[in-house]
């Protein structure tokens, strides 16, 4: 029997946004939620204590990378990802399908699975939907993703149809394997992925198939893969209309305020991206007035905080001048502080979004936030 893991708390009267709670093995998660990406079971430049201090309830890890190094057997022996990393709250692990598609120069997709070469040493490996379920079960993932076939922006329809048919078949097989794992005590959930590229009829077909599979939650894949922002927003809106209201919904790979707000507007509950920490390592700080590039000369003698309205420990304790110095000097601390700030900023934004939804004013919040965020007002103020 498929258990209901998602409880809708409030649906906004001014749109499709909603708040809710995901009931997962390592604690409840309040939604909408942004999930930091910890590819190798670590969010780059941050400790697990940093993440707990900010208030995150779930983070991501990557099946492809952790399978190759250190390997699922070592992680299982350590007590799963939680025992291995020390992070005691929830883990979502992706299937590795995107990495097979994007990282491996030598790959072959068949009905059986995905044959690929390691980006570390070139060794050859096979991911089948069953094997990927087994690996993620060894990780003791709280949410594991099905193996799917990714297609990019501009893909022809024939290729998109072929990829969708394989993805559907892989989901059937993954579900069977997941049920077996649950029978032996595994508590995590398997999440299917809607595909179909940017063809509406294929999106409908995929959404209807995933709905029939009756899984605990649903992911929407194949978006944010190079398409224009307006295409992302319209296809997301379109796809959601064909998915059951009561299921938690997850869009993979979005992590900027504008994309997050678009997703919440469409009724999405979960999202993730490497961008906040990657931007941080490149010296870009989120602020309410837009992204602030700390390397600019204008900040060399600016002794104010990055964002005067932010209450994180970085903004409370360090000046723009000092943070610029760390970045220009290539000090590790610069990446650590910038990453902490950017994730704190998004976590705080998500808390504000949940309050706005509960007060039926999300669309007003979204409009006002984006108007200011895109103004780059810091250029004028400083």
GROMACS .gro file of C-alpha atoms in nm:
model
  382
    1UNK     CA    1   0.000   0.000   0.000
    2UNK     CA    2   0.134   0.345  -0.095
    3UNK     CA    3   0.124   0.571   0.208
    4UNK     CA    4   0.034   0.940   0.189
    5UNK     CA    5   0.341   1.135   0.294
    6UNK     CA    6   0.216   1.486   0.208
    7UNK     CA    7  -0.027   1.699   0.403
    8UNK     CA    8  -0.156   2.020   0.244
    9UNK     CA    9  -0.189   2.287   0.513
   10UNK     CA   10  -0.316   2.589   0.320
   11UNK     CA   11  -0.403   2.663  -0.041
   12UNK     CA   12  -0.378   3.027  -0.134
   13UNK     CA   13  -0.692   3.203  -0.255
   14UNK     CA   14  -0.486   3.415  -0.497
   15UNK     CA   15  -0.339   3.133  -0.708
   16UNK     CA   16  -0.210   2.776  -0.708
   17UNK     CA   17   0.053   2.818  -0.434
   18UNK     CA   18   0.016   2.613  -0.117
   19UNK     CA   19   0.192   2.523   0.205
   20UNK     CA   20   0.230   2.172   0.334
   21UNK     CA   21   0.427   1.917   0.531
   22UNK     CA   22   0.624   1.621   0.398
   23UNK     CA   23   0.633   1.337   0.651
   24UNK     CA   24   0.967   1.164   0.594
   25UNK     CA   25   1.170   0.904   0.789
   26UNK     CA   26   1.412   1.162   0.932
   27UNK     CA   27   1.159   1.428   1.027
   28UNK     CA   28   0.894   1.653   0.879
   29UNK     CA   29   0.976   1.903   0.605
   30UNK     CA   30   0.779   2.226   0.565
   31UNK     CA   31   0.691   2.319   0.207
   32UNK     CA   32   0.745   2.496  -0.024
   33UNK     CA   33   1.108   2.405   0.039
   34UNK     CA   34   1.442   2.477  -0.126
   35UNK     CA   35   1.686   2.188  -0.085
   36UNK     CA   36   2.063   2.255  -0.094
   37UNK     CA   37   2.264   2.023  -0.315
   38UNK     CA   38   2.533   1.814  -0.148
   39UNK     CA   39   2.661   1.620  -0.450
   40UNK     CA   40   2.919   1.414  -0.259
   41UNK     CA   41   2.715   1.397   0.065
   42UNK     CA   42   2.840   1.745   0.153
   43UNK     CA   43   2.714   2.090   0.058
   44UNK     CA   44   3.029   2.254  -0.075
   45UNK     CA   45   3.209   2.486   0.171
   46UNK     CA   46   2.957   2.424   0.453
   47UNK     CA   47   2.940   2.187   0.749
   48UNK     CA   48   2.633   1.994   0.855
   49UNK     CA   49   2.622   2.221   1.160
   50UNK     CA   50   2.598   2.525   0.931
   51UNK     CA   51   2.301   2.369   0.755
   52UNK     CA   52   2.130   2.284   1.083
   53UNK     CA   53   2.196   2.636   1.212
   54UNK     CA   54   2.031   2.788   0.905
   55UNK     CA   55   1.735   2.554   0.956
   56UNK     CA   56   1.733   2.313   0.661
   57UNK     CA   57   1.533   1.994   0.700
   58UNK     CA   58   1.642   1.814   0.383
   59UNK     CA   59   1.944   1.818   0.149
   60UNK     CA   60   2.038   1.635  -0.171
   61UNK     CA   61   2.312   1.389  -0.256
   62UNK     CA   62   2.405   1.242  -0.594
   63UNK     CA   63   2.379   0.873  -0.674
   64UNK     CA   64   2.616   0.883  -0.973
   65UNK     CA   65   2.904   1.044  -0.785
   66UNK     CA   66   2.860   0.849  -0.461
   67UNK     CA   67   2.828   0.519  -0.650
   68UNK     CA   68   3.164   0.583  -0.815
   69UNK     CA   69   3.329   0.714  -0.497
   70UNK     CA   70   3.333   0.591  -0.220
   71UNK     CA   71   3.078   0.330  -0.335
   72UNK     CA   72   2.743   0.217  -0.192
   73UNK     CA   73   2.889  -0.069   0.014
   74UNK     CA   74   3.106   0.166   0.220
   75UNK     CA   75   2.816   0.407   0.273
   76UNK     CA   76   2.585   0.123   0.378
   77UNK     CA   77   2.849  -0.007   0.622
   78UNK     CA   78   2.873   0.341   0.776
   79UNK     CA   79   2.500   0.347   0.844
   80UNK     CA   80   2.375   0.496   0.519
   81UNK     CA   81   2.423   0.857   0.420
   82UNK     CA   82   2.312   0.976   0.763
   83UNK     CA   83   2.574   0.772   0.947
   84UNK     CA   84   2.841   0.841   0.686
   85UNK     CA   85   2.797   1.220   0.676
   86UNK     CA   86   2.662   1.294   1.022
   87UNK     CA   87   2.359   1.474   0.874
   88UNK     CA   88   2.068   1.335   1.076
   89UNK     CA   89   1.783   1.496   0.886
   90UNK     CA   90   1.650   1.397   0.544
   91UNK     CA   91   1.837   1.307   0.226
   92UNK     CA   92   1.694   1.313  -0.124
   93UNK     CA   93   1.915   1.132  -0.374
   94UNK     CA   94   1.880   1.174  -0.748
   95UNK     CA   95   1.905   0.872  -0.973
   96UNK     CA   96   2.222   0.965  -1.160
   97UNK     CA   97   2.037   0.978  -1.490
   98UNK     CA   98   2.116   1.343  -1.548
   99UNK     CA   99   2.486   1.288  -1.478
  100UNK     CA  100   2.497   0.993  -1.719
  101UNK     CA  101   2.345   1.226  -1.979
  102UNK     CA  102   2.560   1.532  -1.906
  103UNK     CA  103   2.898   1.398  -1.787
  104UNK     CA  104   2.964   1.077  -1.974
  105UNK     CA  105   3.104   1.115  -2.325
  106UNK     CA  106   3.066   0.742  -2.376
  107UNK     CA  107   2.711   0.634  -2.293
  108UNK     CA  108   2.451   0.406  -2.441
  109UNK     CA  109   2.084   0.400  -2.345
  110UNK     CA  110   1.903   0.070  -2.401
  111UNK     CA  111   1.579  -0.083  -2.276
  112UNK     CA  112   1.788  -0.262  -2.012
  113UNK     CA  113   1.955   0.048  -1.869
  114UNK     CA  114   2.225   0.311  -1.914
  115UNK     CA  115   2.579   0.202  -1.995
  116UNK     CA  116   2.829   0.477  -1.920
  117UNK     CA  117   3.193   0.554  -1.855
  118UNK     CA  118   3.310   0.698  -1.523
  119UNK     CA  119   3.412   1.063  -1.533
  120UNK     CA  120   3.683   0.969  -1.279
  121UNK     CA  121   3.877   0.689  -1.448
  122UNK     CA  122   3.686   0.596  -1.764
  123UNK     CA  123   3.574   0.258  -1.627
  124UNK     CA  124   3.249   0.121  -1.767
  125UNK     CA  125   2.931   0.078  -1.560
  126UNK     CA  126   2.566  -0.008  -1.608
  127UNK     CA  127   2.276   0.159  -1.431
  128UNK     CA  128   1.949  -0.032  -1.453
  129UNK     CA  129   1.634   0.097  -1.282
  130UNK     CA  130   1.656  -0.192  -1.035
  131UNK     CA  131   2.024  -0.132  -0.959
  132UNK     CA  132   1.964   0.238  -0.898
  133UNK     CA  133   1.686   0.154  -0.649
  134UNK     CA  134   1.922  -0.090  -0.476
  135UNK     CA  135   2.201   0.169  -0.455
  136UNK     CA  136   1.976   0.437  -0.311
  137UNK     CA  137   1.835   0.186  -0.063
  138UNK     CA  138   2.191   0.115   0.050
  139UNK     CA  139   2.225   0.491   0.100
  140UNK     CA  140   1.904   0.476   0.311
  141UNK     CA  141   1.771   0.775   0.115
  142UNK     CA  142   1.455   0.930   0.252
  143UNK     CA  143   1.349   1.012  -0.104
  144UNK     CA  144   1.502   0.833  -0.399
  145UNK     CA  145   1.446   0.920  -0.764
  146UNK     CA  146   1.369   0.677  -1.045
  147UNK     CA  147   1.623   0.631  -1.323
  148UNK     CA  148   1.502   0.829  -1.624
  149UNK     CA  149   1.623   0.938  -1.968
  150UNK     CA  150   1.697   1.308  -1.991
  151UNK     CA  151   1.642   1.510  -2.309
  152UNK     CA  152   1.752   1.867  -2.370
  153UNK     CA  153   1.603   2.181  -2.519
  154UNK     CA  154   1.572   2.144  -2.897
  155UNK     CA  155   1.542   1.765  -2.899
  156UNK     CA  156   1.338   1.629  -3.192
  157UNK     CA  157   1.005   1.462  -3.117
  158UNK     CA  158   1.110   1.116  -3.230
  159UNK     CA  159   1.395   1.116  -2.976
  160UNK     CA  160   1.165   1.255  -2.707
  161UNK     CA  161   0.909   0.977  -2.767
  162UNK     CA  162   1.180   0.711  -2.746
  163UNK     CA  163   1.319   0.859  -2.423
  164UNK     CA  164   0.972   0.878  -2.270
  165UNK     CA  165   0.888   0.515  -2.352
  166UNK     CA  166   1.210   0.396  -2.188
  167UNK     CA  167   1.149   0.619  -1.884
  168UNK     CA  168   0.798   0.475  -1.841
  169UNK     CA  169   0.926   0.118  -1.861
  170UNK     CA  170   1.206   0.196  -1.617
  171UNK     CA  171   0.952   0.335  -1.369
  172UNK     CA  172   0.750   0.011  -1.378
  173UNK     CA  173   1.064  -0.187  -1.302
  174UNK     CA  174   1.188   0.059  -1.038
  175UNK     CA  175   0.855   0.046  -0.855
  176UNK     CA  176   0.865  -0.335  -0.841
  177UNK     CA  177   1.217  -0.327  -0.695
  178UNK     CA  178   1.127  -0.049  -0.449
  179UNK     CA  179   0.829  -0.249  -0.318
  180UNK     CA  180   1.062  -0.543  -0.257
  181UNK     CA  181   1.298  -0.318  -0.060
  182UNK     CA  182   1.008  -0.184   0.146
  183UNK     CA  183   0.901  -0.540   0.225
  184UNK     CA  184   1.245  -0.587   0.383
  185UNK     CA  185   1.221  -0.272   0.596
  186UNK     CA  186   1.331   0.015   0.373
  187UNK     CA  187   1.138   0.331   0.476
  188UNK     CA  188   1.226   0.578   0.199
  189UNK     CA  189   0.997   0.669  -0.088
  190UNK     CA  190   1.050   0.634  -0.463
  191UNK     CA  191   0.964   0.941  -0.670
  192UNK     CA  192   0.872   0.906  -1.039
  193UNK     CA  193   0.964   1.171  -1.295
  194UNK     CA  194   0.742   1.331  -1.558
  195UNK     CA  195   0.924   1.372  -1.890
  196UNK     CA  196   0.813   1.446  -2.246
  197UNK     CA  197   1.051   1.725  -2.340
  198UNK     CA  198   0.866   2.037  -2.460
  199UNK     CA  199   0.589   1.858  -2.647
  200UNK     CA  200   0.251   1.908  -2.481
  201UNK     CA  201   0.101   1.576  -2.590
  202UNK     CA  202   0.403   1.388  -2.452
  203UNK     CA  203   0.384   1.582  -2.127
  204UNK     CA  204   0.017   1.483  -2.091
  205UNK     CA  205   0.099   1.120  -2.168
  206UNK     CA  206   0.379   1.114  -1.911
  207UNK     CA  207   0.177   1.293  -1.642
  208UNK     CA  208  -0.115   1.054  -1.684
  209UNK     CA  209   0.113   0.750  -1.669
  210UNK     CA  210   0.290   0.872  -1.355
  211UNK     CA  211  -0.046   0.948  -1.192
  212UNK     CA  212  -0.167   0.593  -1.266
  213UNK     CA  213   0.143   0.455  -1.092
  214UNK     CA  214   0.014   0.614  -0.769
  215UNK     CA  215   0.348   0.695  -0.608
  216UNK     CA  216   0.385   0.903  -0.287
  217UNK     CA  217   0.510   1.218  -0.468
  218UNK     CA  218   0.589   1.331  -0.823
  219UNK     CA  219   0.886   1.506  -0.985
  220UNK     CA  220   0.871   1.713  -1.302
  221UNK     CA  221   1.184   1.664  -1.509
  222UNK     CA  222   1.316   1.792  -1.838
  223UNK     CA  223   1.287   2.160  -1.746
  224UNK     CA  224   1.559   2.420  -1.687
  225UNK     CA  225   1.771   2.246  -1.952
  226UNK     CA  226   1.853   2.550  -2.163
  227UNK     CA  227   1.507   2.670  -2.262
  228UNK     CA  228   1.406   3.041  -2.234
  229UNK     CA  229   1.255   3.139  -1.895
  230UNK     CA  230   0.911   3.201  -2.044
  231UNK     CA  231   0.910   2.850  -2.195
  232UNK     CA  232   1.006   2.704  -1.857
  233UNK     CA  233   0.720   2.886  -1.684
  234UNK     CA  234   0.456   2.798  -1.943
  235UNK     CA  235   0.552   2.428  -1.969
  236UNK     CA  236   0.563   2.397  -1.591
  237UNK     CA  237   0.215   2.549  -1.561
  238UNK     CA  238   0.090   2.321  -1.835
  239UNK     CA  239   0.233   2.003  -1.681
  240UNK     CA  240   0.104   2.070  -1.329
  241UNK     CA  241  -0.253   2.084  -1.462
  242UNK     CA  242  -0.233   1.713  -1.543
  243UNK     CA  243  -0.102   1.600  -1.203
  244UNK     CA  244  -0.308   1.518  -0.892
  245UNK     CA  245  -0.350   1.809  -0.654
  246UNK     CA  246  -0.290   1.601  -0.341
  247UNK     CA  247   0.060   1.481  -0.436
  248UNK     CA  248   0.376   1.671  -0.341
  249UNK     CA  249   0.547   1.802  -0.655
  250UNK     CA  250   0.916   1.859  -0.716
  251UNK     CA  251   1.093   2.048  -0.995
  252UNK     CA  252   1.461   1.959  -1.025
  253UNK     CA  253   1.742   2.205  -1.087
  254UNK     CA  254   1.603   2.550  -1.005
  255UNK     CA  255   1.760   2.774  -0.743
  256UNK     CA  256   1.726   3.145  -0.827
  257UNK     CA  257   1.455   3.360  -0.668
  258UNK     CA  258   1.270   3.423  -0.995
  259UNK     CA  259   1.254   3.054  -1.094
  260UNK     CA  260   1.157   2.953  -0.739
  261UNK     CA  261   0.876   3.207  -0.729
  262UNK     CA  262   0.753   3.089  -1.070
  263UNK     CA  263   0.748   2.732  -0.942
  264UNK     CA  264   0.560   2.819  -0.623
  265UNK     CA  265   0.313   3.016  -0.836
  266UNK     CA  266   0.248   2.694  -1.032
  267UNK     CA  267   0.188   2.490  -0.716
  268UNK     CA  268   0.532   2.328  -0.682
  269UNK     CA  269   0.639   2.220  -0.334
  270UNK     CA  270   1.008   2.126  -0.371
  271UNK     CA  271   1.310   2.245  -0.571
  272UNK     CA  272   1.690   2.224  -0.561
  273UNK     CA  273   1.993   2.363  -0.740
  274UNK     CA  274   2.373   2.392  -0.713
  275UNK     CA  275   2.356   2.754  -0.830
  276UNK     CA  276   2.339   2.934  -0.490
  277UNK     CA  277   2.664   2.778  -0.369
  278UNK     CA  278   2.829   2.781  -0.712
  279UNK     CA  279   2.753   3.152  -0.746
  280UNK     CA  280   2.886   3.203  -0.394
  281UNK     CA  281   3.221   3.048  -0.485
  282UNK     CA  282   3.233   3.293  -0.776
  283UNK     CA  283   3.173   3.589  -0.544
  284UNK     CA  284   2.805   3.652  -0.620
  285UNK     CA  285   2.584   3.727  -0.319
  286UNK     CA  286   2.204   3.719  -0.315
  287UNK     CA  287   2.050   4.042  -0.184
  288UNK     CA  288   1.698   4.179  -0.194
  289UNK     CA  289   1.828   4.434  -0.444
  290UNK     CA  290   1.972   4.175  -0.684
  291UNK     CA  291   2.291   3.970  -0.709
  292UNK     CA  292   2.590   4.159  -0.572
  293UNK     CA  293   2.931   4.076  -0.731
  294UNK     CA  294   3.170   4.122  -0.439
  295UNK     CA  295   3.484   4.138  -0.658
  296UNK     CA  296   3.403   4.487  -0.787
  297UNK     CA  297   3.650   4.762  -0.696
  298UNK     CA  298   3.369   4.978  -0.559
  299UNK     CA  299   3.348   4.753  -0.252
  300UNK     CA  300   3.717   4.783  -0.156
  301UNK     CA  301   3.634   5.047   0.107
  302UNK     CA  302   3.272   4.956   0.171
  303UNK     CA  303   3.251   4.862   0.538
  304UNK     CA  304   2.878   4.792   0.542
  305UNK     CA  305   2.715   4.446   0.526
  306UNK     CA  306   2.641   4.264   0.202
  307UNK     CA  307   2.267   4.294   0.266
  308UNK     CA  308   2.163   4.539   0.542
  309UNK     CA  309   1.827   4.358   0.577
  310UNK     CA  310   1.978   4.011   0.617
  311UNK     CA  311   2.019   3.874   0.969
  312UNK     CA  312   2.265   3.595   0.889
  313UNK     CA  313   2.595   3.578   1.076
  314UNK     CA  314   2.786   3.684   0.765
  315UNK     CA  315   2.593   4.008   0.728
  316UNK     CA  316   2.605   4.068   1.103
  317UNK     CA  317   2.980   4.015   1.132
  318UNK     CA  318   3.163   4.096   0.807
  319UNK     CA  319   3.188   4.393   0.574
  320UNK     CA  320   3.175   4.400   0.196
  321UNK     CA  321   3.535   4.522   0.199
  322UNK     CA  322   3.653   4.221   0.400
  323UNK     CA  323   3.450   3.973   0.194
  324UNK     CA  324   3.594   4.125  -0.124
  325UNK     CA  325   3.943   4.088   0.021
  326UNK     CA  326   3.878   3.718   0.093
  327UNK     CA  327   3.754   3.661  -0.261
  328UNK     CA  328   4.041   3.847  -0.428
  329UNK     CA  329   4.291   3.662  -0.208
  330UNK     CA  330   4.125   3.328  -0.294
  331UNK     CA  331   4.084   3.247   0.072
  332UNK     CA  332   3.871   2.941   0.148
  333UNK     CA  333   3.680   3.140   0.408
  334UNK     CA  334   3.541   3.358   0.129
  335UNK     CA  335   3.361   3.062  -0.029
  336UNK     CA  336   3.240   2.942   0.310
  337UNK     CA  337   3.087   3.276   0.409
  338UNK     CA  338   2.934   3.345   0.069
  339UNK     CA  339   2.779   2.997   0.056
  340UNK     CA  340   2.637   3.036   0.406
  341UNK     CA  341   2.484   3.373   0.318
  342UNK     CA  342   2.327   3.259  -0.011
  343UNK     CA  343   2.166   2.954   0.145
  344UNK     CA  344   2.048   3.156   0.446
  345UNK     CA  345   1.897   3.410   0.205
  346UNK     CA  346   1.699   3.142   0.017
  347UNK     CA  347   1.592   2.965   0.336
  348UNK     CA  348   1.465   3.294   0.477
  349UNK     CA  349   1.289   3.371   0.148
  350UNK     CA  350   1.112   3.034   0.166
  351UNK     CA  351   0.992   3.113   0.519
  352UNK     CA  352   0.854   3.446   0.394
  353UNK     CA  353   0.685   3.267   0.103
  354UNK     CA  354   0.512   3.022   0.336
  355UNK     CA  355   0.382   3.307   0.550
  356UNK     CA  356   0.263   3.498   0.242
  357UNK     CA  357   0.076   3.190   0.115
  358UNK     CA  358  -0.087   3.132   0.452
  359UNK     CA  359  -0.206   3.495   0.448
  360UNK     CA  360  -0.334   3.470   0.087
  361UNK     CA  361  -0.094   3.733  -0.045
  362UNK     CA  362   0.165   3.527  -0.229
  363UNK     CA  363   0.111   3.692  -0.567
  364UNK     CA  364   0.160   4.033  -0.407
  365UNK     CA  365   0.477   3.909  -0.237
  366UNK     CA  366   0.606   3.763  -0.563
  367UNK     CA  367   0.543   4.082  -0.760
  368UNK     CA  368   0.706   4.307  -0.501
  369UNK     CA  369   1.003   4.077  -0.444
  370UNK     CA  370   1.086   4.044  -0.813
  371UNK     CA  371   1.037   4.415  -0.884
  372UNK     CA  372   1.299   4.498  -0.624
  373UNK     CA  373   1.525   4.201  -0.697
  374UNK     CA  374   1.551   4.287  -1.066
  375UNK     CA  375   1.608   4.656  -0.997
  376UNK     CA  376   1.974   4.601  -0.896
  377UNK     CA  377   1.920   4.889  -0.657
  378UNK     CA  378   2.251   4.819  -0.480
  379UNK     CA  379   2.417   4.986  -0.778
  380UNK     CA  380   2.240   5.308  -0.693
  381UNK     CA  381   2.264   5.282  -0.316
  382UNK     CA  382   2.639   5.226  -0.306
   0.00000   0.00000   0.00000
